Short mmCIF file of C-alpha atoms and ligand atoms in Angstrom, two decimals:
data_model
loop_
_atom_site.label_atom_id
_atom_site.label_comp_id
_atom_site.label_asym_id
_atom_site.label_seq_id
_atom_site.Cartn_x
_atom_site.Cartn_y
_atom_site.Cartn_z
CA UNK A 1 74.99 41.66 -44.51
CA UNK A 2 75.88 44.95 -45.89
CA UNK A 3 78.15 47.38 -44.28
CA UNK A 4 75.98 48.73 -41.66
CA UNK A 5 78.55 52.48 -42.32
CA UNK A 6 76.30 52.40 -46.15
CA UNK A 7 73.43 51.90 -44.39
CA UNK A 8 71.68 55.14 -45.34
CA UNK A 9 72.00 54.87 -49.05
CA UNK A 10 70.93 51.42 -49.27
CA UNK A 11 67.17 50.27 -50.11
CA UNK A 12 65.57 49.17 -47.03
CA UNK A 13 62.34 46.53 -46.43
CA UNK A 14 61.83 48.53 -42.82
CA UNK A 15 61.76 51.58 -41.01
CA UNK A 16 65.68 52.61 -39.84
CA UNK A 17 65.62 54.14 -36.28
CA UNK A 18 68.41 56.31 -35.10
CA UNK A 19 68.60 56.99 -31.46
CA UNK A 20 69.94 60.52 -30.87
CA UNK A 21 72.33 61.03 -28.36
CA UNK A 22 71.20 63.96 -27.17
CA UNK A 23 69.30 62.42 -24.29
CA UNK A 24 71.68 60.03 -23.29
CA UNK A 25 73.60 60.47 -20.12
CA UNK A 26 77.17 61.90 -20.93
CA UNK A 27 78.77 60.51 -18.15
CA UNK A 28 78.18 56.92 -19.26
CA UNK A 29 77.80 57.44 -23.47
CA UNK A 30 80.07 54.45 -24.95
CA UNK A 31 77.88 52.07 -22.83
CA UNK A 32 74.43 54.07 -23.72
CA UNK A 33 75.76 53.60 -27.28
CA UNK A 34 76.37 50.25 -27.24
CA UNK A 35 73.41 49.64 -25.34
CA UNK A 36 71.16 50.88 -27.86
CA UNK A 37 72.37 49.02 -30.62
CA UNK A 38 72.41 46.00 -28.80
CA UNK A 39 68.74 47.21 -28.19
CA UNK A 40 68.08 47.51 -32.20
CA UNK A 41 69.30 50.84 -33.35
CA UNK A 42 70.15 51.20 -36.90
CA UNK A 43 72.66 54.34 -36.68
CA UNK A 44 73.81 57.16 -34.03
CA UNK A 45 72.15 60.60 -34.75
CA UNK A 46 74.88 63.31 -33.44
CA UNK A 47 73.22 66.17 -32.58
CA UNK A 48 75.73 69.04 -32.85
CA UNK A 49 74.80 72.52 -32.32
CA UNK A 50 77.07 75.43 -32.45
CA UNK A 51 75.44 78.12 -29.98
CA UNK A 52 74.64 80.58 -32.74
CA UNK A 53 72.54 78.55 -35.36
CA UNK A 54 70.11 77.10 -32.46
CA UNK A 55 70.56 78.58 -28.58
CA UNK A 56 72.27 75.76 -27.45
CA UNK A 57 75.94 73.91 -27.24
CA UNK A 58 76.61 70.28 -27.60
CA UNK A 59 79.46 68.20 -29.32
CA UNK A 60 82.12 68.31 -32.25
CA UNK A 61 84.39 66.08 -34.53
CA UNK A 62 86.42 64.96 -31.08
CA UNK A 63 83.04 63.29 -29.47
CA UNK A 64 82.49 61.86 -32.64
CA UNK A 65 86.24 60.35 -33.52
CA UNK A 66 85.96 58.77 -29.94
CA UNK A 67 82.73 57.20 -30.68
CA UNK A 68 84.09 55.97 -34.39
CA UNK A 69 86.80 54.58 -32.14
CA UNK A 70 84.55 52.44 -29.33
CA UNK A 71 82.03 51.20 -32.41
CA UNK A 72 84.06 50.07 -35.59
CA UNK A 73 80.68 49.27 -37.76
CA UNK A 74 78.35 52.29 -36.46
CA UNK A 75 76.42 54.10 -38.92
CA UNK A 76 76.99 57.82 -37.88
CA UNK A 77 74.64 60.08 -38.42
CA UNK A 78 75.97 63.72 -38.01
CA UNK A 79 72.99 66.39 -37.89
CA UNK A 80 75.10 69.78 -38.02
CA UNK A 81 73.07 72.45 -36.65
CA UNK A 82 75.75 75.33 -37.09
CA UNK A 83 75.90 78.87 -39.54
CA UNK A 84 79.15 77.28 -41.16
CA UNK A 85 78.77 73.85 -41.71
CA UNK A 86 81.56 73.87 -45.00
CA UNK A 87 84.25 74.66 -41.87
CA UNK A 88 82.84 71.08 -40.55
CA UNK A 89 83.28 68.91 -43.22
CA UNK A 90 86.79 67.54 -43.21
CA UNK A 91 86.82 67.51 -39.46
CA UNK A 92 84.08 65.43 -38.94
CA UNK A 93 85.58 63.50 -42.14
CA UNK A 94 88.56 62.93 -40.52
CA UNK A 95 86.25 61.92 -37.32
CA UNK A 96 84.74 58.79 -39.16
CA UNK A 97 81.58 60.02 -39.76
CA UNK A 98 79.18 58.55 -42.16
CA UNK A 99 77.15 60.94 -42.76
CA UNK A 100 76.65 65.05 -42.75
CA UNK A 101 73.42 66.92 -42.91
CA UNK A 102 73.00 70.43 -42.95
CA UNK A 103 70.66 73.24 -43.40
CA UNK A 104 69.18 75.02 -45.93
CA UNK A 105 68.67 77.93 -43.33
CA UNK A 106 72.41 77.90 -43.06
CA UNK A 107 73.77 77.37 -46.93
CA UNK A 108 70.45 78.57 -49.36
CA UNK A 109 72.70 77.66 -52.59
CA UNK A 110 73.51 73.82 -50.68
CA UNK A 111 74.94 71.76 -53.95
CA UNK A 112 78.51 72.24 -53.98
CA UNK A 113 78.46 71.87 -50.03
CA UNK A 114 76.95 68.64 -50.87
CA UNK A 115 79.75 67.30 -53.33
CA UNK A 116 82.33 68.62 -50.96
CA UNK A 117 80.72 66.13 -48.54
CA UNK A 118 80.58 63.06 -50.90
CA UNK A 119 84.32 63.72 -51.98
CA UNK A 120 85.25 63.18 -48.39
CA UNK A 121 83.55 60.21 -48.56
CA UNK A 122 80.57 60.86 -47.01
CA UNK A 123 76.91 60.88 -47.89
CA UNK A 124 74.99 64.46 -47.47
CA UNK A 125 71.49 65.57 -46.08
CA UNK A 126 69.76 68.43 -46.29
CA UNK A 127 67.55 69.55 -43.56
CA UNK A 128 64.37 71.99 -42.97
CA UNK A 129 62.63 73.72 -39.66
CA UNK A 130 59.65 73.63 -39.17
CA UNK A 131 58.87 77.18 -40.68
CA UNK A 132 60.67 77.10 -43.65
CA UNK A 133 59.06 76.53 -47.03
CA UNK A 134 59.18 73.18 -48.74
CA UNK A 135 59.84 75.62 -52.12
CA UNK A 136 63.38 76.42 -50.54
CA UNK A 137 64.49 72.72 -51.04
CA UNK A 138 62.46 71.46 -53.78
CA UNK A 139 64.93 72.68 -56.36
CA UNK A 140 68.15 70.47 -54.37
CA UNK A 141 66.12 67.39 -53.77
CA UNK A 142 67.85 65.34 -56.18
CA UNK A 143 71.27 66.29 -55.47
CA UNK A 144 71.31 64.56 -51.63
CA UNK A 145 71.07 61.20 -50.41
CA UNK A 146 68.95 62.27 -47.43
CA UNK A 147 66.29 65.05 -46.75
CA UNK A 148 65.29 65.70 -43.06
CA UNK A 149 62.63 67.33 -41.99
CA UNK A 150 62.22 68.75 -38.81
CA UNK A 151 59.72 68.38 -36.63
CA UNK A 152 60.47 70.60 -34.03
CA UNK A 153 62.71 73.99 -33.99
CA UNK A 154 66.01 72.34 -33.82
CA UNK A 155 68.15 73.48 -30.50
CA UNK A 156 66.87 70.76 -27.54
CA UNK A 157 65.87 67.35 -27.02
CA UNK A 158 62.18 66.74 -25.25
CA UNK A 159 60.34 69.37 -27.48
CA UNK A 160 56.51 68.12 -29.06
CA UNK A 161 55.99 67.33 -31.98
CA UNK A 162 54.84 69.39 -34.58
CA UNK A 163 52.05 68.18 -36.98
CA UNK A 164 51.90 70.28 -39.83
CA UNK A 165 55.72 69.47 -41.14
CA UNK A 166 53.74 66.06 -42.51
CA UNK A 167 52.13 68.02 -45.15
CA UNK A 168 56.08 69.05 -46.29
CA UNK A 169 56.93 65.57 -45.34
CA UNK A 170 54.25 64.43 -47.94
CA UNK A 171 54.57 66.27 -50.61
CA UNK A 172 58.87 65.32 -50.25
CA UNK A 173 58.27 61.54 -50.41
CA UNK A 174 57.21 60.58 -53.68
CA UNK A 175 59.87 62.38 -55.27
CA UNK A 176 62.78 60.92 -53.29
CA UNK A 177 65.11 57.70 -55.32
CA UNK A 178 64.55 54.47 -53.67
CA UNK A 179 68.26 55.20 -52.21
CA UNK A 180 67.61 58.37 -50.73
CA UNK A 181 66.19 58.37 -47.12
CA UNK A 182 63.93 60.35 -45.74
CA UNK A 183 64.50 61.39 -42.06
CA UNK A 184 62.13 62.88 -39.16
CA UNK A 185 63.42 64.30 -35.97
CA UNK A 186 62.21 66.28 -33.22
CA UNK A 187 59.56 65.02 -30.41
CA UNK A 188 58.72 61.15 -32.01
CA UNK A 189 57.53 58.78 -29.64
CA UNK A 190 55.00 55.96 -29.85
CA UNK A 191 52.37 58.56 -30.29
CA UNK A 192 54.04 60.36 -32.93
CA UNK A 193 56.02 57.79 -35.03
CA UNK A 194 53.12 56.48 -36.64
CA UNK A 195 51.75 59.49 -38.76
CA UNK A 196 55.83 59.64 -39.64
CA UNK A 197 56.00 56.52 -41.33
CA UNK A 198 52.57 56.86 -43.22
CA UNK A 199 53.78 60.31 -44.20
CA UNK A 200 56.82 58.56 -46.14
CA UNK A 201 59.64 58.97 -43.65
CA UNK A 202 61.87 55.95 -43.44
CA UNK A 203 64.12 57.04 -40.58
CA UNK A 204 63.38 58.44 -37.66
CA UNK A 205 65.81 60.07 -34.94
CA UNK A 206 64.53 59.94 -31.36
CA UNK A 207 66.16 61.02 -28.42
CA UNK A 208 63.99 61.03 -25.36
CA UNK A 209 61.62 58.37 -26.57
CA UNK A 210 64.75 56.02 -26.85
CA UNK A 211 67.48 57.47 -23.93
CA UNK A 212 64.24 58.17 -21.39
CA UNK A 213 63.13 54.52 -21.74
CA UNK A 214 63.10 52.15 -19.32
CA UNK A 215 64.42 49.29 -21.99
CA UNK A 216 65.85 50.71 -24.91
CA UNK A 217 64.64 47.45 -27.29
CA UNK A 218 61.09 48.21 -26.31
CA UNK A 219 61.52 51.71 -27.33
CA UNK A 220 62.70 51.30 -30.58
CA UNK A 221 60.69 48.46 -31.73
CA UNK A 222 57.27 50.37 -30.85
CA UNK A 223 58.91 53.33 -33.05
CA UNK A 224 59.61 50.90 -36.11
CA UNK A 225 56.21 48.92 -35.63
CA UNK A 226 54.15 52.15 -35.36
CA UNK A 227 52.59 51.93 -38.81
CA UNK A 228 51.82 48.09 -38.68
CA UNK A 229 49.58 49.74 -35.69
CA UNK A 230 48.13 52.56 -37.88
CA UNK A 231 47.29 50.04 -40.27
CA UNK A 232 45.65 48.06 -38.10
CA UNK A 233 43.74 50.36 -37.26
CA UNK A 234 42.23 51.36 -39.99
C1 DX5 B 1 66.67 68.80 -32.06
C2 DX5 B 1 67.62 67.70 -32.46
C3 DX5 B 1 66.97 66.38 -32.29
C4 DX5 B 1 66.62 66.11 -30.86
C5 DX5 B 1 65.49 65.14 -30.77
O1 DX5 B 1 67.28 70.00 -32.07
O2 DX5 B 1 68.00 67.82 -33.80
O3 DX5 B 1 67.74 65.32 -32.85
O4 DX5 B 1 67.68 65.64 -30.13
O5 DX5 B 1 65.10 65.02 -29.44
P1 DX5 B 1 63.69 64.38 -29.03
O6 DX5 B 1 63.57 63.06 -29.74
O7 DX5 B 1 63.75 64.29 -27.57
O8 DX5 B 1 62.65 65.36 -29.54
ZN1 ZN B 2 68.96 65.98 -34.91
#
């Protein structure tokens, strides 16, 4: 098997879920993690916010080295919600992370903060809100290995879903490499995960839908089957 840490820039026959820990109880998080990839999970989405980006505080490169430390062979998935992500990059680095995403609301010129990434040895996303253009990205799609599109106004877990990002989401898809992923995040569930996948995503972050589950392998397996149901039903 390949090393589950390249996991997001290798081709894929299925759907890669990435339970966000954002919903997870903080008191007990090494066992939630474990727990949901026992359960299936494919990577750990880190949800960091910095208080100024988005109206809300949550973790750093010290939650993240301590989670590189319980789980060896995790894929994680860093989703940096913050106005300086560049002052992130080495820290989280240096934190084993696998991955960095940032936004184009934060950096509107993003390619050299995406080969800074890469020479740390990282891959790099790019992400949208809701609101913003698809025009403001289209020109950097080909210089990251992941775009994510938002579908909610990043700051808190347990927000709905937004429809009309699957228009953007659309129009993203066919231009992406066979390498490069494309990621969904805010408010999928069973009801929303389906109209993800036929849009062209082929990861999906949840937090509540996974976290707020009675059994985690349940959760994520309805997520990943979602467009086997679509189909189905059509
Ligand atoms: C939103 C975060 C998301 C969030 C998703 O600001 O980027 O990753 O935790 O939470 P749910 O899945 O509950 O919408
Ligand atoms: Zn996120």
């Amino acid at each position: 098997m390949a090393d589950p840490r390249q996991l997001l820039v290798s081709e894929h026959d299925r759907p890669l879920i990435a339970p966000s820990i954002l919903a997870a109880d903080f008191a007990r998080l090494g066992e939630e993690c474990a727990a949901v990839f026992r359960a299936g999970a494919d990577a750990l989405h880190l949800d960091v916010m910095d208080g100024h980006f988005v109206p809300n505080l949550t973790m750093g490169p010290d939650l993240c080295r301590c989670l590189r430390a319980a789980l060896p062979d995790a894929c994680l998935d860093v989703h940096l919600m913050v106005t300086d992500p560049a002052g992130y990059v080495k820290p989280f680095a240096d934190a084993g992370a696998n991955h960095l995403t940032f936004h184009i609301e934060a950096v509107p010129a993003p390619e050299s903060l995406a080969e800074a990434i890469r020479a740390e040895g990282m891959t790099a996303g790019l992400a949208i809100n809701p609101p913003t253009d698809l025009a403001a990205i289209e020109p950097y799609l080909r210089h990251f290995d992941l775009i994510l599109v938002m579908s909610v106004n990043p700051g808190f877990a347990g927000q709905s879903f937004i429809p009309e990002v699957l228009e953007k989401t659309r129009a993203i898809a066919p231009r992406l490499r066979p390498t490069q992923r494309l990621e969904m995040d805010g408010g999928i569930n069973s009801r929303t995960a389906g109209a993800c996948l036929e849009a062209g995503c082929d990861l999906l972050v949840a937090a509540s839908a996974i976290f707020g589950a009675e059994a985690y392998d349940d959760a994520i397996r309805i997520l990943r089957e979602a467009p086997d149901d679509a189909r189905r039903a059509d």
